[in-house]
Amino acid sequence: GESVGLHLPTLSVQEGDNSIINCAYSNSASDYFIWYKQESGKGPQFIIDIRSNMDKRQGQRVTVLLNKTVKHLSLQIAATQPGDSAVYFCAETRGGTSYGKLTFGQGTILTVHP
Amino acid sequence: EAQVTQNPRYLITVTGKKLTVTCSQNMNHEYMSWYRQDPGLGLRQIYYSMNVEVTDKGDVPEGYKVSRKEKRNFPLILESPSPNQTSLYFCASSGGQGAGGYTFGSGTRLTVV
């Protein structure tokens, strides 16, 4: 079935470096994408979202890029900090909204070394 | 504080014994959902609700029931739990379009023996 997936299951970076987490999706009907951060023992926390009519969206230290041609999105974290260590999930839904049936990727573990 | 509250946090039960995991949100959100999280499988949606008395199946609804009698509450019911329902469960709510995704609860770790 169609699903959202990730290229890399783990990513290790040094504090201060920039991090890039990738996500591939297979359903061209997907039109709304969300990145979540999950710390150990906690529920996923919203980071940033993007709609399919956009290519790029920036937040505080984070940027999401969407390439609809190759069905790929990425999360860039600037000046990565130890507190950014977590599992990062991309999620997609159809209908242009942040509710309804969400499909998550399997996650990327980000480890930031001091 | 705006939050989604799940109870219990941890539960060990036996096969076939009906259980309910409660979920409540204080943000007046219309949309609520349940997910299960398993190693290697990520988060999978069980059921979601777009409003009171409106629910729909997610990707893995078998063995689960939900109800949405009030806007703030969205309990997850396992009528006859089985060991393959051992998992980490999350409830989430959303204010809808433009609300920036779901707000998740802290999770319920369920073990069925």
PDB file of C-alpha atoms in Angstrom:
ATOM      1  CA  GLY A   1       0.000   0.000   0.000  1.00  0.00           C
ATOM      2  CA  GLU A   2       0.994   3.612  -0.281  1.00  0.00           C
ATOM      3  CA  SER A   3       2.908   4.974   2.653  1.00  0.00           C
ATOM      4  CA  VAL A   4       5.318   7.580   3.849  1.00  0.00           C
ATOM      5  CA  GLY A   5       8.883   6.421   4.381  1.00  0.00           C
ATOM      6  CA  LEU A   6      12.325   7.689   5.293  1.00  0.00           C
ATOM      7  CA  HIS A   7      15.681   7.258   3.579  1.00  0.00           C
ATOM      8  CA  LEU A   8      17.795   7.143   6.722  1.00  0.00           C
ATOM      9  CA  PRO A   9      16.792   5.517   9.979  1.00  0.00           C
ATOM     10  CA  THR A  10      19.597   7.121  12.032  1.00  0.00           C
ATOM     11  CA  LEU A  11      21.534  10.352  11.872  1.00  0.00           C
ATOM     12  CA  SER A  12      24.400  11.414  14.121  1.00  0.00           C
ATOM     13  CA  VAL A  13      25.680  14.987  14.104  1.00  0.00           C
ATOM     14  CA  GLN A  14      27.906  17.225  16.150  1.00  0.00           C
ATOM     15  CA  GLU A  15      26.434  20.058  18.159  1.00  0.00           C
ATOM     16  CA  GLY A  16      26.295  23.176  16.037  1.00  0.00           C
ATOM     17  CA  ASP A  17      26.092  21.345  12.728  1.00  0.00           C
ATOM     18  CA  ASN A  18      23.062  21.508  10.486  1.00  0.00           C
ATOM     19  CA  SER A  19      20.919  18.366  10.238  1.00  0.00           C
ATOM     20  CA  ILE A  20      18.876  17.167   7.312  1.00  0.00           C
ATOM     21  CA  ILE A  21      16.248  14.474   7.712  1.00  0.00           C
ATOM     22  CA  ASN A  22      14.634  13.078   4.591  1.00  0.00           C
ATOM     23  CA  CYS A  23      11.269  11.570   3.826  1.00  0.00           C
ATOM     24  CA  ALA A  24       9.834   9.998   0.692  1.00  0.00           C
ATOM     25  CA  TYR A  25       6.170   9.570   0.006  1.00  0.00           C
ATOM     26  CA  SER A  26       4.571   7.467  -2.652  1.00  0.00           C
ATOM     27  CA  ASN A  27       1.068   8.903  -3.000  1.00  0.00           C
ATOM     28  CA  SER A  28       0.860  11.809  -5.395  1.00  0.00           C
ATOM     29  CA  ALA A  29      -2.511  12.707  -3.853  1.00  0.00           C
ATOM     30  CA  SER A  30      -0.807  13.676  -0.588  1.00  0.00           C
ATOM     31  CA  ASP A  31      -1.165  17.411  -0.192  1.00  0.00           C
ATOM     32  CA  TYR A  32      -0.329  18.209   3.413  1.00  0.00           C
ATOM     33  CA  PHE A  33       2.785  17.189   5.293  1.00  0.00           C
ATOM     34  CA  ILE A  34       3.798  17.509   8.911  1.00  0.00           C
ATOM     35  CA  TRP A  35       7.042  16.898  10.775  1.00  0.00           C
ATOM     36  CA  TYR A  36       6.912  15.652  14.351  1.00  0.00           C
ATOM     37  CA  LYS A  37       9.578  15.239  17.014  1.00  0.00           C
ATOM     38  CA  GLN A  38       9.285  12.492  19.597  1.00  0.00           C
ATOM     39  CA  GLU A  39      11.489  12.477  22.646  1.00  0.00           C
ATOM     40  CA  SER A  40      11.917   9.380  24.741  1.00  0.00           C
ATOM     41  CA  GLY A  41       8.831   8.637  26.828  1.00  0.00           C
ATOM     42  CA  LYS A  42       6.755  11.378  25.259  1.00  0.00           C
ATOM     43  CA  GLY A  43       4.181  11.772  22.555  1.00  0.00           C
ATOM     44  CA  PRO A  44       5.043  13.282  19.164  1.00  0.00           C
ATOM     45  CA  GLN A  45       5.345  17.036  19.138  1.00  0.00           C
ATOM     46  CA  PHE A  46       4.458  19.195  16.132  1.00  0.00           C
ATOM     47  CA  ILE A  47       7.451  20.921  14.533  1.00  0.00           C
ATOM     48  CA  ILE A  48       6.385  22.350  11.205  1.00  0.00           C
ATOM     49  CA  ASP A  49       3.989  21.687   8.366  1.00  0.00           C
ATOM     50  CA  ILE A  50       3.769  22.425   4.667  1.00  0.00           C
ATOM     51  CA  ARG A  51       1.060  22.284   2.045  1.00  0.00           C
ATOM     52  CA  SER A  52       1.588  20.978  -1.441  1.00  0.00           C
ATOM     53  CA  ASN A  53       1.214  24.440  -2.980  1.00  0.00           C
ATOM     54  CA  MET A  54       4.474  25.421  -1.269  1.00  0.00           C
ATOM     55  CA  ASP A  55       8.074  24.360  -1.845  1.00  0.00           C
ATOM     56  CA  LYS A  56       9.586  25.682   1.336  1.00  0.00           C
ATOM     57  CA  ARG A  57       8.543  26.811   4.753  1.00  0.00           C
ATOM     58  CA  GLN A  58      10.667  28.124   7.577  1.00  0.00           C
ATOM     59  CA  GLY A  59      10.218  28.107  11.299  1.00  0.00           C
ATOM     60  CA  GLN A  60      12.495  28.727  14.221  1.00  0.00           C
ATOM     61  CA  ARG A  61      15.757  26.939  13.309  1.00  0.00           C
ATOM     62  CA  VAL A  62      13.812  24.534  11.096  1.00  0.00           C
ATOM     63  CA  THR A  63      13.026  24.521   7.412  1.00  0.00           C
ATOM     64  CA  VAL A  64      10.909  22.055   5.494  1.00  0.00           C
ATOM     65  CA  LEU A  65      11.434  21.554   1.778  1.00  0.00           C
ATOM     66  CA  LEU A  66       8.961  19.827  -0.487  1.00  0.00           C
ATOM     67  CA  ASN A  67       9.786  18.441  -3.909  1.00  0.00           C
ATOM     68  CA  LYS A  68       6.588  17.183  -5.466  1.00  0.00           C
ATOM     69  CA  THR A  69       8.323  16.081  -8.635  1.00  0.00           C
ATOM     70  CA  VAL A  70      10.190  13.324  -6.828  1.00  0.00           C
ATOM     71  CA  LYS A  71       7.749  13.031  -3.916  1.00  0.00           C
ATOM     72  CA  HIS A  72      10.317  13.988  -1.331  1.00  0.00           C
ATOM     73  CA  LEU A  73      10.394  16.261   1.659  1.00  0.00           C
ATOM     74  CA  SER A  74      13.116  17.133   4.100  1.00  0.00           C
ATOM     75  CA  LEU A  75      13.499  18.738   7.472  1.00  0.00           C
ATOM     76  CA  GLN A  76      16.525  20.935   8.016  1.00  0.00           C
ATOM     77  CA  ILE A  77      17.556  21.843  11.541  1.00  0.00           C
ATOM     78  CA  ALA A  78      20.050  24.662  11.845  1.00  0.00           C
ATOM     79  CA  ALA A  79      22.712  24.735  14.552  1.00  0.00           C
ATOM     80  CA  THR A  80      21.617  21.419  15.974  1.00  0.00           C
ATOM     81  CA  GLN A  81      21.617  21.189  19.757  1.00  0.00           C
ATOM     82  CA  PRO A  82      21.713  18.197  22.128  1.00  0.00           C
ATOM     83  CA  GLY A  83      18.064  18.935  22.944  1.00  0.00           C
ATOM     84  CA  ASP A  84      17.213  18.161  19.336  1.00  0.00           C
ATOM     85  CA  SER A  85      18.099  14.509  19.884  1.00  0.00           C
ATOM     86  CA  ALA A  86      14.890  12.600  19.268  1.00  0.00           C
ATOM     87  CA  VAL A  87      13.021  10.544  16.707  1.00  0.00           C
ATOM     88  CA  TYR A  88      11.646  12.602  13.840  1.00  0.00           C
ATOM     89  CA  PHE A  89       8.602  11.531  11.866  1.00  0.00           C
ATOM     90  CA  CYS A  90       7.093  12.878   8.735  1.00  0.00           C
ATOM     91  CA  ALA A  91       3.370  12.437   8.246  1.00  0.00           C
ATOM     92  CA  GLU A  92       1.083  13.009   5.345  1.00  0.00           C
ATOM     93  CA  THR A  93      -2.583  13.445   4.816  1.00  0.00           C
ATOM     94  CA  ARG A  94      -4.851  14.223   1.907  1.00  0.00           C
ATOM     95  CA  GLY A  95      -7.440  16.914   1.713  1.00  0.00           C
ATOM     96  CA  GLY A  96      -5.165  19.783   2.665  1.00  0.00           C
ATOM     97  CA  THR A  97      -5.910  19.636   6.354  1.00  0.00           C
ATOM     98  CA  SER A  98      -4.141  18.684   9.541  1.00  0.00           C
ATOM     99  CA  TYR A  99      -6.780  16.245  10.623  1.00  0.00           C
ATOM    100  CA  GLY A 100      -8.379  13.062   9.472  1.00  0.00           C
ATOM    101  CA  LYS A 101      -6.374  10.085   8.332  1.00  0.00           C
ATOM    102  CA  LEU A 102      -2.681  10.701   8.964  1.00  0.00           C
ATOM    103  CA  THR A 103      -0.023   8.328   7.688  1.00  0.00           C
ATOM    104  CA  PHE A 104       3.359   8.423   9.397  1.00  0.00           C
ATOM    105  CA  GLY A 105       6.772   7.420   8.200  1.00  0.00           C
ATOM    106  CA  GLN A 106       8.795   5.040  10.326  1.00  0.00           C
ATOM    107  CA  GLY A 107      11.016   7.718  11.836  1.00  0.00           C
ATOM    108  CA  THR A 108      14.638   8.833  11.902  1.00  0.00           C
ATOM    109  CA  ILE A 109      16.654   8.793  15.074  1.00  0.00           C
ATOM    110  CA  LEU A 110      18.687  11.977  15.412  1.00  0.00           C
ATOM    111  CA  THR A 111      21.569  11.920  17.869  1.00  0.00           C
ATOM    112  CA  VAL A 112      23.436  15.132  18.596  1.00  0.00           C
ATOM    113  CA  HIS A 113      26.873  14.797  20.145  1.00  0.00           C
ATOM    114  CA  PRO A 114      28.196  17.622  22.348  1.00  0.00           C
TER     115      PRO A 114
ATOM    116  CA  GLU B   1      -2.498  24.299  30.270  1.00  0.00           C
ATOM    117  CA  ALA B   2      -3.632  23.066  26.864  1.00  0.00           C
ATOM    118  CA  GLN B   3      -3.211  19.326  26.787  1.00  0.00           C
ATOM    119  CA  VAL B   4      -4.403  15.889  25.828  1.00  0.00           C
ATOM    120  CA  THR B   5      -4.730  13.585  28.815  1.00  0.00           C
ATOM    121  CA  GLN B   6      -4.686   9.822  28.541  1.00  0.00           C
ATOM    122  CA  ASN B   7      -5.301   7.300  31.266  1.00  0.00           C
ATOM    123  CA  PRO B   8      -3.849   5.023  32.355  1.00  0.00           C
ATOM    124  CA  ARG B   9      -0.180   5.531  31.453  1.00  0.00           C
ATOM    125  CA  TYR B  10       0.562   1.857  31.942  1.00  0.00           C
ATOM    126  CA  LEU B  11      -1.758  -1.134  31.857  1.00  0.00           C
ATOM    127  CA  ILE B  12      -1.181  -4.868  32.030  1.00  0.00           C
ATOM    128  CA  THR B  13      -4.196  -7.023  31.337  1.00  0.00           C
ATOM    129  CA  VAL B  14      -5.139 -10.546  30.339  1.00  0.00           C
ATOM    130  CA  THR B  15      -6.417 -11.771  27.018  1.00  0.00           C
ATOM    131  CA  GLY B  16     -10.133 -11.250  26.579  1.00  0.00           C
ATOM    132  CA  LYS B  17     -10.710  -8.832  29.439  1.00  0.00           C
ATOM    133  CA  LYS B  18     -12.434  -5.724  28.126  1.00  0.00           C
ATOM    134  CA  LEU B  19     -10.637  -2.455  28.759  1.00  0.00           C
ATOM    135  CA  THR B  20     -11.021   1.223  28.027  1.00  0.00           C
ATOM    136  CA  VAL B  21      -8.297   3.798  27.625  1.00  0.00           C
ATOM    137  CA  THR B  22      -9.619   7.281  28.217  1.00  0.00           C
ATOM    138  CA  CYS B  23      -8.612  10.413  26.353  1.00  0.00           C
ATOM    139  CA  SER B  24      -9.640  13.967  27.110  1.00  0.00           C
ATOM    140  CA  GLN B  25      -8.625  17.316  25.605  1.00  0.00           C
ATOM    141  CA  ASN B  26      -9.219  20.803  26.975  1.00  0.00           C
ATOM    142  CA  MET B  27      -8.660  22.776  23.774  1.00  0.00           C
ATOM    143  CA  ASN B  28     -12.189  22.531  22.351  1.00  0.00           C
ATOM    144  CA  HIS B  29     -10.758  20.651  19.375  1.00  0.00           C
ATOM    145  CA  GLU B  30     -13.157  19.091  16.934  1.00  0.00           C
ATOM    146  CA  TYR B  31     -10.774  16.441  15.677  1.00  0.00           C
ATOM    147  CA  MET B  32      -9.396  13.552  17.698  1.00  0.00           C
ATOM    148  CA  SER B  33      -7.551  10.378  16.838  1.00  0.00           C
ATOM    149  CA  TRP B  34      -5.953   7.246  18.236  1.00  0.00           C
ATOM    150  CA  TYR B  35      -2.628   5.775  17.144  1.00  0.00           C
ATOM    151  CA  ARG B  36      -0.586   2.784  18.091  1.00  0.00           C
ATOM    152  CA  GLN B  37       3.181   2.798  17.935  1.00  0.00           C
ATOM    153  CA  ASP B  38       5.176  -0.373  17.431  1.00  0.00           C
ATOM    154  CA  PRO B  39       8.916  -0.837  16.841  1.00  0.00           C
ATOM    155  CA  GLY B  40       9.709  -0.871  13.148  1.00  0.00           C
ATOM    156  CA  LEU B  41       6.154   0.057  12.204  1.00  0.00           C
ATOM    157  CA  GLY B  42       5.994   3.639  13.359  1.00  0.00           C
ATOM    158  CA  LEU B  43       2.693   5.300  14.268  1.00  0.00           C
ATOM    159  CA  ARG B  44      -0.420   3.832  12.744  1.00  0.00           C
ATOM    160  CA  GLN B  45      -3.821   5.424  12.946  1.00  0.00           C
ATOM    161  CA  ILE B  46      -6.540   3.306  14.545  1.00  0.00           C
ATOM    162  CA  TYR B  47      -9.592   5.577  14.446  1.00  0.00           C
ATOM    163  CA  TYR B  48     -10.279   9.234  14.111  1.00  0.00           C
ATOM    164  CA  SER B  49     -13.210  11.520  14.802  1.00  0.00           C
ATOM    165  CA  MET B  50     -14.018  14.749  13.037  1.00  0.00           C
ATOM    166  CA  ASN B  51     -16.729  15.778  15.470  1.00  0.00           C
ATOM    167  CA  VAL B  52     -19.174  14.520  18.062  1.00  0.00           C
ATOM    168  CA  GLU B  53     -20.807  11.291  16.886  1.00  0.00           C
ATOM    169  CA  VAL B  54     -18.616  11.265  13.754  1.00  0.00           C
ATOM    170  CA  THR B  55     -15.899   8.601  13.677  1.00  0.00           C
ATOM    171  CA  ASP B  56     -14.018   6.773  10.941  1.00  0.00           C
ATOM    172  CA  LYS B  57     -11.513   3.974  10.595  1.00  0.00           C
ATOM    173  CA  GLY B  58      -7.821   4.583  10.269  1.00  0.00           C
ATOM    174  CA  ASP B  59      -5.312   2.059   9.001  1.00  0.00           C
ATOM    175  CA  VAL B  60      -5.584  -0.555  11.761  1.00  0.00           C
ATOM    176  CA  PRO B  61      -9.098  -0.474  13.268  1.00  0.00           C
ATOM    177  CA  GLU B  62      -9.573  -4.216  13.786  1.00  0.00           C
ATOM    178  CA  GLY B  63     -10.092  -5.145  17.428  1.00  0.00           C
ATOM    179  CA  TYR B  64     -10.825  -1.596  18.540  1.00  0.00           C
ATOM    180  CA  LYS B  65     -13.871   0.544  19.104  1.00  0.00           C
ATOM    181  CA  VAL B  66     -14.232   4.231  19.795  1.00  0.00           C
ATOM    182  CA  SER B  67     -16.980   6.606  20.731  1.00  0.00           C
ATOM    183  CA  ARG B  68     -17.354  10.377  20.612  1.00  0.00           C
ATOM    184  CA  LYS B  69     -20.319  11.340  22.712  1.00  0.00           C
ATOM    185  CA  GLU B  70     -18.738  14.556  23.923  1.00  0.00           C
ATOM    186  CA  LYS B  71     -16.357  16.901  22.169  1.00  0.00           C
ATOM    187  CA  ARG B  72     -13.629  16.620  24.777  1.00  0.00           C
ATOM    188  CA  ASN B  73     -13.563  12.824  25.217  1.00  0.00           C
ATOM    189  CA  PHE B  74     -12.566  10.068  22.825  1.00  0.00           C
ATOM    190  CA  PRO B  75     -12.157   6.718  24.609  1.00  0.00           C
ATOM    191  CA  LEU B  76     -10.535   3.702  22.989  1.00  0.00           C
ATOM    192  CA  ILE B  77     -12.217   0.397  23.757  1.00  0.00           C
ATOM    193  CA  LEU B  78     -10.727  -3.057  23.401  1.00  0.00           C
ATOM    194  CA  GLU B  79     -13.650  -5.464  23.758  1.00  0.00           C
ATOM    195  CA  SER B  80     -11.496  -8.596  23.803  1.00  0.00           C
ATOM    196  CA  PRO B  81      -7.808  -7.697  23.937  1.00  0.00           C
ATOM    197  CA  SER B  82      -5.262 -10.036  22.424  1.00  0.00           C
ATOM    198  CA  PRO B  83      -1.464 -10.154  22.801  1.00  0.00           C
ATOM    199  CA  ASN B  84      -0.986  -8.583  19.359  1.00  0.00           C
ATOM    200  CA  GLN B  85      -2.569  -5.441  20.757  1.00  0.00           C
ATOM    201  CA  THR B  86       0.342  -5.001  23.118  1.00  0.00           C
ATOM    202  CA  SER B  87       1.614  -1.609  22.075  1.00  0.00           C
ATOM    203  CA  LEU B  88       2.120   2.041  22.939  1.00  0.00           C
ATOM    204  CA  TYR B  89      -1.047   4.018  22.291  1.00  0.00           C
ATOM    205  CA  PHE B  90      -1.386   7.731  21.681  1.00  0.00           C
ATOM    206  CA  CYS B  91      -4.429   9.918  21.615  1.00  0.00           C
ATOM    207  CA  ALA B  92      -4.276  13.203  19.720  1.00  0.00           C
ATOM    208  CA  SER B  93      -6.492  16.177  18.978  1.00  0.00           C
ATOM    209  CA  SER B  94      -6.459  18.972  16.426  1.00  0.00           C
ATOM    210  CA  GLY B  95      -8.235  22.250  15.877  1.00  0.00           C
ATOM    211  CA  GLY B  96      -8.448  21.499  12.170  1.00  0.00           C
ATOM    212  CA  GLN B  97      -7.188  23.330   9.128  1.00  0.00           C
ATOM    213  CA  GLY B  98      -4.332  25.640   9.877  1.00  0.00           C
ATOM    214  CA  ALA B  99      -4.087  24.393  13.427  1.00  0.00           C
ATOM    215  CA  GLY B 100      -0.652  22.957  12.853  1.00  0.00           C
ATOM    216  CA  GLY B 101      -1.167  19.276  13.287  1.00  0.00           C
ATOM    217  CA  TYR B 102      -2.271  17.145  16.133  1.00  0.00           C
ATOM    218  CA  THR B 103      -1.434  17.606  19.809  1.00  0.00           C
ATOM    219  CA  PHE B 104      -0.544  14.242  21.286  1.00  0.00           C
ATOM    220  CA  GLY B 105      -1.044  12.820  24.734  1.00  0.00           C
ATOM    221  CA  SER B 106       1.778  11.220  26.717  1.00  0.00           C
ATOM    222  CA  GLY B 107       0.869   7.694  25.719  1.00  0.00           C
ATOM    223  CA  THR B 108      -0.509   4.516  27.261  1.00  0.00           C
ATOM    224  CA  ARG B 109       1.671   1.453  27.304  1.00  0.00           C
ATOM    225  CA  LEU B 110      -0.570  -1.584  27.123  1.00  0.00           C
ATOM    226  CA  THR B 111       0.577  -5.146  27.685  1.00  0.00           C
ATOM    227  CA  VAL B 112      -1.829  -8.013  27.014  1.00  0.00           C
ATOM    228  CA  VAL B 113      -0.721 -11.373  28.413  1.00  0.00           C
TER     229      VAL B 113
END
